[in-house]
Amino acid sequence: MTAPRRTRLSREARAAQLLDTAEVLFAERGLERTSMEDIARAAGVTRPMVYSHFASKEEVFLACVRRARTELEDRIREPEIMIQAGAGAAAVIERAGELFFELLERDPRRWRVLFLRGGALSEELAADVAALRLGTIRRIADMVGHFASFDEERATAFAHAISGVGEQLGRWWFAHPEIPRARVVAHYRDFITSGLGLP
């Protein structure tokens, strides 16, 4: 009896598999305690195969963050459409919270990687991660501008605060998974509407 043939993955599918594997390792061990050899071993491929897709462990990590940010920003489109349709601030904020915390609940490892503390990152990698986060902040600032008569500086400051509320509530929820998602979303909505001075 012959052994079953290994399925040969396309380059795109292999890269996605490597990111899936790396996310698990980064979430469980952190960036510093994960090596390219670890990623290769866990993915069941050779180290040269990993290097054929990513030049370094830092590049793998940045690709993981970029993928998570892209997924989050795809979801941001729905609250933006709600604003264009004339929805009120509380409804938009609540829906944004539902979308964000649904993502966290569905794939907590991915979001643990996104929330990895900056101290574990090199200066260059931290700057790259911050630049990706800034793209999300700008979109949040644009939404804030629809609901409050803030100048650009104040809208940006509130956008950073809103992002921080989501991230810190996410960390808290990871530590207390018994709390229902709906209650976490309610906290998110209440913090933000009160901070913006909305009813």
Short mmCIF file of N, CA, C and O in Angstrom, two decimals, residues 32-138:
data_model
loop_
_atom_site.label_atom_id
_atom_site.label_comp_id
_atom_site.label_asym_id
_atom_site.label_seq_id
_atom_site.Cartn_x
_atom_site.Cartn_y
_atom_site.Cartn_z
N GLU A 32 9.68 36.90 21.27
CA GLU A 32 11.09 36.61 21.60
C GLU A 32 11.37 35.12 21.69
O GLU A 32 12.46 34.67 21.33
N ARG A 33 10.39 34.34 22.17
CA ARG A 33 10.62 32.90 22.38
C ARG A 33 10.16 32.04 21.22
O ARG A 33 10.03 30.82 21.35
N THR A 34 9.90 32.66 20.07
CA THR A 34 9.52 31.93 18.86
C THR A 34 10.60 32.14 17.81
O THR A 34 11.04 33.27 17.59
N SER A 35 11.03 31.06 17.17
CA SER A 35 12.06 31.16 16.13
C SER A 35 11.48 30.72 14.78
O SER A 35 10.40 30.11 14.72
N MET A 36 12.21 30.99 13.74
CA MET A 36 11.81 30.52 12.41
C MET A 36 11.79 28.99 12.38
O MET A 36 10.95 28.38 11.72
N GLU A 37 12.73 28.37 13.10
CA GLU A 37 12.75 26.91 13.19
C GLU A 37 11.48 26.39 13.85
O GLU A 37 10.90 25.39 13.42
N ASP A 38 11.03 27.07 14.90
CA ASP A 38 9.78 26.69 15.57
C ASP A 38 8.60 26.75 14.60
O ASP A 38 7.75 25.86 14.58
N ILE A 39 8.55 27.83 13.82
CA ILE A 39 7.45 27.99 12.86
C ILE A 39 7.48 26.88 11.82
O ILE A 39 6.46 26.28 11.50
N ALA A 40 8.68 26.60 11.31
CA ALA A 40 8.82 25.54 10.30
C ALA A 40 8.39 24.19 10.87
O ALA A 40 7.62 23.45 10.24
N ARG A 41 8.87 23.87 12.06
CA ARG A 41 8.55 22.58 12.68
C ARG A 41 7.05 22.44 12.90
O ARG A 41 6.45 21.42 12.58
N ALA A 42 6.43 23.49 13.45
CA ALA A 42 5.00 23.43 13.75
C ALA A 42 4.15 23.35 12.48
O ALA A 42 3.08 22.75 12.48
N ALA A 43 4.65 23.96 11.40
CA ALA A 43 3.92 23.93 10.13
C ALA A 43 4.19 22.66 9.33
O ALA A 43 3.52 22.41 8.32
N GLY A 44 5.18 21.89 9.76
CA GLY A 44 5.51 20.65 9.05
C GLY A 44 6.24 20.89 7.75
O GLY A 44 6.10 20.12 6.79
N VAL A 45 7.05 21.97 7.72
CA VAL A 45 7.82 22.28 6.52
C VAL A 45 9.27 22.52 6.92
O VAL A 45 9.61 22.54 8.10
N THR A 46 10.13 22.70 5.93
CA THR A 46 11.53 22.98 6.21
C THR A 46 11.72 24.47 6.50
O THR A 46 10.91 25.30 6.10
N ARG A 47 12.82 24.78 7.18
CA ARG A 47 13.11 26.18 7.45
C ARG A 47 13.33 26.97 6.16
O ARG A 47 12.84 28.10 6.05
N PRO A 48 14.04 26.42 5.14
CA PRO A 48 14.15 27.17 3.88
C PRO A 48 12.79 27.50 3.26
O PRO A 48 12.65 28.55 2.62
N MET A 49 11.80 26.64 3.47
CA MET A 49 10.46 26.93 2.96
C MET A 49 9.89 28.19 3.62
O MET A 49 9.31 29.05 2.96
N VAL A 50 10.09 28.30 4.93
CA VAL A 50 9.61 29.49 5.63
C VAL A 50 10.34 30.73 5.11
O VAL A 50 9.72 31.76 4.82
N TYR A 51 11.66 30.60 4.95
CA TYR A 51 12.45 31.74 4.47
C TYR A 51 12.12 32.10 3.03
O TYR A 51 12.36 33.24 2.60
N SER A 52 11.58 31.17 2.27
CA SER A 52 11.19 31.50 0.90
C SER A 52 9.96 32.42 0.86
O SER A 52 9.68 33.06 -0.16
N HIS A 53 9.25 32.49 1.98
CA HIS A 53 8.07 33.36 2.09
C HIS A 53 8.35 34.62 2.91
O HIS A 53 7.80 35.69 2.59
N PHE A 54 9.16 34.48 3.94
CA PHE A 54 9.39 35.60 4.87
C PHE A 54 10.88 35.66 5.19
O PHE A 54 11.50 34.65 5.52
N ALA A 55 11.44 36.86 5.14
CA ALA A 55 12.88 37.02 5.32
C ALA A 55 13.31 36.86 6.77
O ALA A 55 14.47 36.56 7.04
N SER A 56 12.39 37.06 7.72
CA SER A 56 12.75 37.02 9.13
C SER A 56 11.51 36.75 9.97
O SER A 56 10.37 36.88 9.49
N LYS A 57 11.75 36.43 11.22
CA LYS A 57 10.66 36.24 12.18
C LYS A 57 9.86 37.53 12.33
O LYS A 57 8.63 37.51 12.45
N GLU A 58 10.56 38.67 12.32
CA GLU A 58 9.88 39.97 12.43
C GLU A 58 8.95 40.21 11.25
O GLU A 58 7.87 40.77 11.41
N GLU A 59 9.38 39.77 10.07
CA GLU A 59 8.53 39.92 8.89
C GLU A 59 7.28 39.04 9.00
O GLU A 59 6.19 39.45 8.59
N VAL A 60 7.45 37.85 9.56
CA VAL A 60 6.29 36.98 9.79
C VAL A 60 5.32 37.67 10.75
O VAL A 60 4.10 37.71 10.52
N PHE A 61 5.86 38.21 11.83
CA PHE A 61 5.01 38.86 12.83
C PHE A 61 4.27 40.05 12.21
O PHE A 61 3.06 40.21 12.42
N LEU A 62 4.98 40.86 11.44
CA LEU A 62 4.35 42.02 10.82
C LEU A 62 3.25 41.58 9.85
O LEU A 62 2.19 42.22 9.79
N ALA A 63 3.46 40.49 9.14
CA ALA A 63 2.43 39.97 8.24
C ALA A 63 1.21 39.50 9.02
O ALA A 63 0.07 39.69 8.58
N CYS A 64 1.43 38.92 10.20
CA CYS A 64 0.30 38.52 11.06
C CYS A 64 -0.49 39.75 11.50
O CYS A 64 -1.73 39.76 11.46
N VAL A 65 0.22 40.79 11.91
CA VAL A 65 -0.45 42.02 12.36
C VAL A 65 -1.19 42.67 11.20
O VAL A 65 -2.33 43.12 11.34
N ARG A 66 -0.54 42.71 10.04
CA ARG A 66 -1.17 43.33 8.86
C ARG A 66 -2.46 42.58 8.50
O ARG A 66 -3.48 43.20 8.17
N ARG A 67 -2.43 41.26 8.57
CA ARG A 67 -3.63 40.49 8.25
C ARG A 67 -4.75 40.77 9.23
O ARG A 67 -5.92 40.94 8.83
N ALA A 68 -4.43 40.85 10.53
CA ALA A 68 -5.45 41.15 11.54
C ALA A 68 -6.01 42.55 11.34
O ALA A 68 -7.23 42.76 11.44
N ARG A 69 -5.13 43.52 11.07
CA ARG A 69 -5.58 44.89 10.84
C ARG A 69 -6.49 44.98 9.62
O ARG A 69 -7.49 45.71 9.62
N THR A 70 -6.14 44.26 8.56
CA THR A 70 -6.96 44.27 7.34
C THR A 70 -8.35 43.72 7.64
O THR A 70 -9.37 44.28 7.19
N GLU A 71 -8.41 42.65 8.41
CA GLU A 71 -9.70 42.07 8.78
C GLU A 71 -10.52 43.07 9.61
O GLU A 71 -11.72 43.25 9.38
N LEU A 72 -9.87 43.73 10.55
CA LEU A 72 -10.56 44.71 11.38
C LEU A 72 -11.06 45.88 10.53
O LEU A 72 -12.22 46.32 10.67
N GLU A 73 -10.24 46.36 9.63
CA GLU A 73 -10.63 47.51 8.82
C GLU A 73 -11.72 47.15 7.82
O GLU A 73 -12.56 47.99 7.47
N ASP A 74 -11.75 45.91 7.37
CA ASP A 74 -12.86 45.46 6.52
C ASP A 74 -14.18 45.57 7.29
O ASP A 74 -15.21 45.96 6.74
N ARG A 75 -14.13 45.24 8.59
CA ARG A 75 -15.34 45.31 9.42
C ARG A 75 -15.74 46.75 9.72
O ARG A 75 -16.92 47.04 9.93
N ILE A 76 -14.77 47.66 9.77
CA ILE A 76 -15.06 49.07 10.04
C ILE A 76 -15.96 49.65 8.96
O ILE A 76 -16.71 50.61 9.20
N ARG A 77 -15.93 49.07 7.79
CA ARG A 77 -16.74 49.59 6.69
C ARG A 77 -18.22 49.63 7.05
O ARG A 77 -18.94 50.55 6.65
N GLU A 78 -18.70 48.66 7.82
CA GLU A 78 -20.13 48.64 8.16
C GLU A 78 -20.55 49.85 8.98
O GLU A 78 -21.55 50.52 8.64
N PRO A 79 -19.84 50.19 10.08
CA PRO A 79 -20.21 51.42 10.80
C PRO A 79 -20.10 52.68 9.93
O PRO A 79 -20.90 53.61 10.07
N GLU A 80 -19.14 52.71 9.01
CA GLU A 80 -19.03 53.86 8.11
C GLU A 80 -20.27 53.98 7.23
O GLU A 80 -20.78 55.08 7.00
N ILE A 81 -20.77 52.84 6.75
CA ILE A 81 -21.99 52.84 5.93
C ILE A 81 -23.19 53.28 6.77
O ILE A 81 -24.06 54.03 6.31
N MET A 82 -23.23 52.84 8.03
CA MET A 82 -24.32 53.26 8.92
C MET A 82 -24.33 54.77 9.09
O MET A 82 -25.38 55.41 9.08
N ILE A 83 -23.14 55.36 9.23
CA ILE A 83 -23.03 56.82 9.37
C ILE A 83 -23.56 57.51 8.12
O ILE A 83 -24.34 58.48 8.20
N GLN A 84 -23.17 57.00 6.96
CA GLN A 84 -23.63 57.58 5.70
C GLN A 84 -25.14 57.50 5.55
O GLN A 84 -25.77 58.35 4.92
N ALA A 85 -25.72 56.45 6.16
CA ALA A 85 -27.18 56.27 6.10
C ALA A 85 -27.91 57.08 7.17
O ALA A 85 -29.14 57.03 7.23
N GLY A 86 -27.16 57.79 8.03
CA GLY A 86 -27.79 58.66 9.01
C GLY A 86 -28.04 58.03 10.36
O GLY A 86 -28.80 58.58 11.17
N ALA A 87 -27.39 56.91 10.68
CA ALA A 87 -27.58 56.26 11.98
C ALA A 87 -27.03 57.14 13.10
O ALA A 87 -26.08 57.90 12.90
N GLY A 88 -27.62 57.00 14.29
CA GLY A 88 -27.17 57.77 15.44
C GLY A 88 -25.87 57.23 16.01
O GLY A 88 -25.48 56.08 15.76
N ALA A 89 -25.22 58.08 16.81
CA ALA A 89 -23.90 57.73 17.35
C ALA A 89 -23.93 56.46 18.19
O ALA A 89 -23.08 55.58 18.04
N ALA A 90 -24.90 56.35 19.10
CA ALA A 90 -24.94 55.19 20.00
C ALA A 90 -25.07 53.88 19.21
O ALA A 90 -24.42 52.89 19.53
N ALA A 91 -25.92 53.90 18.17
CA ALA A 91 -26.12 52.69 17.35
C ALA A 91 -24.84 52.33 16.61
O ALA A 91 -24.47 51.15 16.52
N VAL A 92 -24.16 53.34 16.07
CA VAL A 92 -22.92 53.09 15.33
C VAL A 92 -21.84 52.55 16.27
O VAL A 92 -21.15 51.57 15.95
N ILE A 93 -21.71 53.17 17.44
CA ILE A 93 -20.69 52.75 18.40
C ILE A 93 -20.97 51.33 18.89
O ILE A 93 -20.06 50.50 18.98
N GLU A 94 -22.23 51.04 19.17
CA GLU A 94 -22.57 49.69 19.63
C GLU A 94 -22.28 48.66 18.56
O GLU A 94 -21.71 47.60 18.84
N ARG A 95 -22.63 48.96 17.30
CA ARG A 95 -22.37 48.00 16.22
C ARG A 95 -20.86 47.83 16.01
O ARG A 95 -20.40 46.70 15.79
N ALA A 96 -20.11 48.91 16.10
CA ALA A 96 -18.64 48.80 15.98
C ALA A 96 -18.10 47.90 17.07
O ALA A 96 -17.23 47.04 16.82
N GLY A 97 -18.61 48.05 18.29
CA GLY A 97 -18.18 47.18 19.39
C GLY A 97 -18.55 45.74 19.16
O GLY A 97 -17.75 44.83 19.40
N GLU A 98 -19.76 45.49 18.66
CA GLU A 98 -20.18 44.12 18.37
C GLU A 98 -19.25 43.47 17.35
O GLU A 98 -18.81 42.32 17.52
N LEU A 99 -18.93 44.20 16.30
CA LEU A 99 -18.05 43.65 15.25
C LEU A 99 -16.66 43.36 15.80
O LEU A 99 -16.08 42.31 15.52
N PHE A 100 -16.13 44.30 16.58
CA PHE A 100 -14.79 44.14 17.12
C PHE A 100 -14.71 42.94 18.06
O PHE A 100 -13.83 42.09 17.94
N PHE A 101 -15.64 42.85 19.00
CA PHE A 101 -15.57 41.78 19.98
C PHE A 101 -16.00 40.43 19.41
O PHE A 101 -15.58 39.39 19.92
N GLU A 102 -16.77 40.44 18.33
CA GLU A 102 -17.03 39.18 17.61
C GLU A 102 -15.73 38.63 17.03
O GLU A 102 -15.48 37.42 17.08
N LEU A 103 -14.92 39.52 16.46
CA LEU A 103 -13.63 39.10 15.93
C LEU A 103 -12.75 38.50 17.03
O LEU A 103 -12.12 37.46 16.85
N LEU A 104 -12.71 39.17 18.18
CA LEU A 104 -11.89 38.67 19.29
C LEU A 104 -12.38 37.31 19.75
O LEU A 104 -11.57 36.43 20.04
N GLU A 105 -13.69 37.15 19.84
CA GLU A 105 -14.24 35.89 20.32
C GLU A 105 -13.99 34.76 19.34
O GLU A 105 -13.70 33.63 19.73
N ARG A 106 -14.08 35.07 18.05
CA ARG A 106 -13.92 34.04 17.03
C ARG A 106 -12.49 33.52 16.93
O ARG A 106 -12.25 32.34 16.71
N ASP A 107 -11.52 34.42 17.09
CA ASP A 107 -10.13 34.01 16.90
C ASP A 107 -9.23 34.74 17.91
O ASP A 107 -8.48 35.64 17.56
N PRO A 108 -9.32 34.35 19.20
CA PRO A 108 -8.59 35.10 20.23
C PRO A 108 -7.07 35.10 20.03
O PRO A 108 -6.40 36.07 20.39
N ARG A 109 -6.50 34.03 19.46
CA ARG A 109 -5.05 34.02 19.27
C ARG A 109 -4.60 35.15 18.36
O ARG A 109 -3.59 35.80 18.61
N ARG A 110 -5.36 35.35 17.28
CA ARG A 110 -4.98 36.41 16.34
C ARG A 110 -4.93 37.76 17.03
O ARG A 110 -4.02 38.56 16.79
N TRP A 111 -5.86 38.00 17.93
CA TRP A 111 -5.94 39.31 18.57
C TRP A 111 -4.97 39.43 19.72
O TRP A 111 -4.50 40.52 20.04
N ARG A 112 -4.59 38.31 20.31
CA ARG A 112 -3.51 38.37 21.31
C ARG A 112 -2.21 38.81 20.65
O ARG A 112 -1.42 39.54 21.25
N VAL A 113 -1.99 38.35 19.44
CA VAL A 113 -0.80 38.77 18.69
C VAL A 113 -0.88 40.26 18.38
O VAL A 113 0.09 41.00 18.56
N LEU A 114 -2.05 40.73 17.98
CA LEU A 114 -2.21 42.14 17.66
C LEU A 114 -1.97 43.01 18.88
O LEU A 114 -1.44 44.12 18.77
N PHE A 115 -2.33 42.51 20.07
CA PHE A 115 -2.19 43.28 21.30
C PHE A 115 -0.85 43.05 22.01
O PHE A 115 -0.66 43.50 23.13
N LEU A 116 0.06 42.33 21.36
CA LEU A 116 1.34 42.04 21.99
C LEU A 116 2.02 43.32 22.44
O LEU A 116 2.05 44.31 21.72
N ARG A 117 2.53 43.31 23.65
CA ARG A 117 3.15 44.51 24.23
C ARG A 117 4.34 44.98 23.41
O ARG A 117 5.15 44.17 22.94
N GLY A 118 4.45 46.30 23.26
CA GLY A 118 5.51 46.88 22.45
C GLY A 118 6.91 46.58 22.94
O GLY A 118 7.85 46.62 22.17
N GLY A 119 7.08 46.28 24.25
CA GLY A 119 8.41 46.03 24.79
C GLY A 119 9.10 44.84 24.17
O GLY A 119 10.33 44.75 24.18
N ALA A 120 8.31 43.91 23.60
CA ALA A 120 8.89 42.71 22.98
C ALA A 120 9.35 42.99 21.55
O ALA A 120 9.98 42.14 20.93
N LEU A 121 9.04 44.17 21.02
CA LEU A 121 9.31 44.46 19.62
C LEU A 121 10.55 45.35 19.49
O LEU A 121 10.80 46.21 20.33
N SER A 122 11.29 45.15 18.41
CA SER A 122 12.40 46.04 18.11
C SER A 122 11.84 47.42 17.77
O SER A 122 10.64 47.57 17.47
N GLU A 123 12.70 48.40 17.77
CA GLU A 123 12.26 49.77 17.47
C GLU A 123 11.65 49.85 16.08
O GLU A 123 10.60 50.47 15.87
N GLU A 124 12.30 49.21 15.11
CA GLU A 124 11.81 49.25 13.73
C GLU A 124 10.47 48.54 13.60
O GLU A 124 9.53 49.03 12.95
N LEU A 125 10.36 47.35 14.22
CA LEU A 125 9.12 46.59 14.13
C LEU A 125 7.99 47.33 14.84
O LEU A 125 6.85 47.38 14.34
N ALA A 126 8.28 47.91 16.01
CA ALA A 126 7.27 48.68 16.74
C ALA A 126 6.76 49.84 15.89
O ALA A 126 5.56 50.15 15.90
N ALA A 127 7.66 50.48 15.14
CA ALA A 127 7.26 51.61 14.28
C ALA A 127 6.35 51.12 13.15
O ALA A 127 5.36 51.79 12.80
N ASP A 128 6.67 49.96 12.58
CA ASP A 128 5.83 49.40 11.51
C ASP A 128 4.44 49.04 12.03
O ASP A 128 3.43 49.31 11.37
N VAL A 129 4.39 48.44 13.21
CA VAL A 129 3.11 48.06 13.82
C VAL A 129 2.30 49.32 14.14
O VAL A 129 1.09 49.37 13.91
N ALA A 130 2.98 50.35 14.66
CA ALA A 130 2.31 51.60 14.99
C ALA A 130 1.73 52.27 13.74
O ALA A 130 0.64 52.85 13.78
N ALA A 131 2.45 52.17 12.62
CA ALA A 131 1.97 52.77 11.38
C ALA A 131 0.68 52.08 10.91
O ALA A 131 -0.25 52.74 10.43
N LEU A 132 0.61 50.76 11.07
CA LEU A 132 -0.60 50.04 10.72
C LEU A 132 -1.76 50.47 11.62
O LEU A 132 -2.89 50.67 11.16
N ARG A 133 -1.47 50.60 12.91
CA ARG A 133 -2.51 51.01 13.86
C ARG A 133 -3.01 52.42 13.53
O ARG A 133 -4.21 52.72 13.65
N LEU A 134 -2.11 53.28 13.08
CA LEU A 134 -2.48 54.65 12.76
C LEU A 134 -3.50 54.71 11.62
O LEU A 134 -4.37 55.59 11.60
N GLY A 135 -3.42 53.78 10.69
CA GLY A 135 -4.41 53.73 9.62
C GLY A 135 -5.80 53.50 10.17
O GLY A 135 -6.78 54.13 9.72
N THR A 136 -5.92 52.62 11.15
CA THR A 136 -7.21 52.38 11.80
C THR A 136 -7.65 53.62 12.57
O THR A 136 -8.83 54.00 12.52
N ILE A 137 -6.72 54.26 13.27
CA ILE A 137 -7.03 55.46 14.05
C ILE A 137 -7.60 56.55 13.16
O ILE A 137 -8.57 57.24 13.52
N ARG A 138 -7.04 56.73 11.98
CA ARG A 138 -7.52 57.78 11.07
C ARG A 138 -8.97 57.53 10.69
O ARG A 138 -9.78 58.47 10.61
#
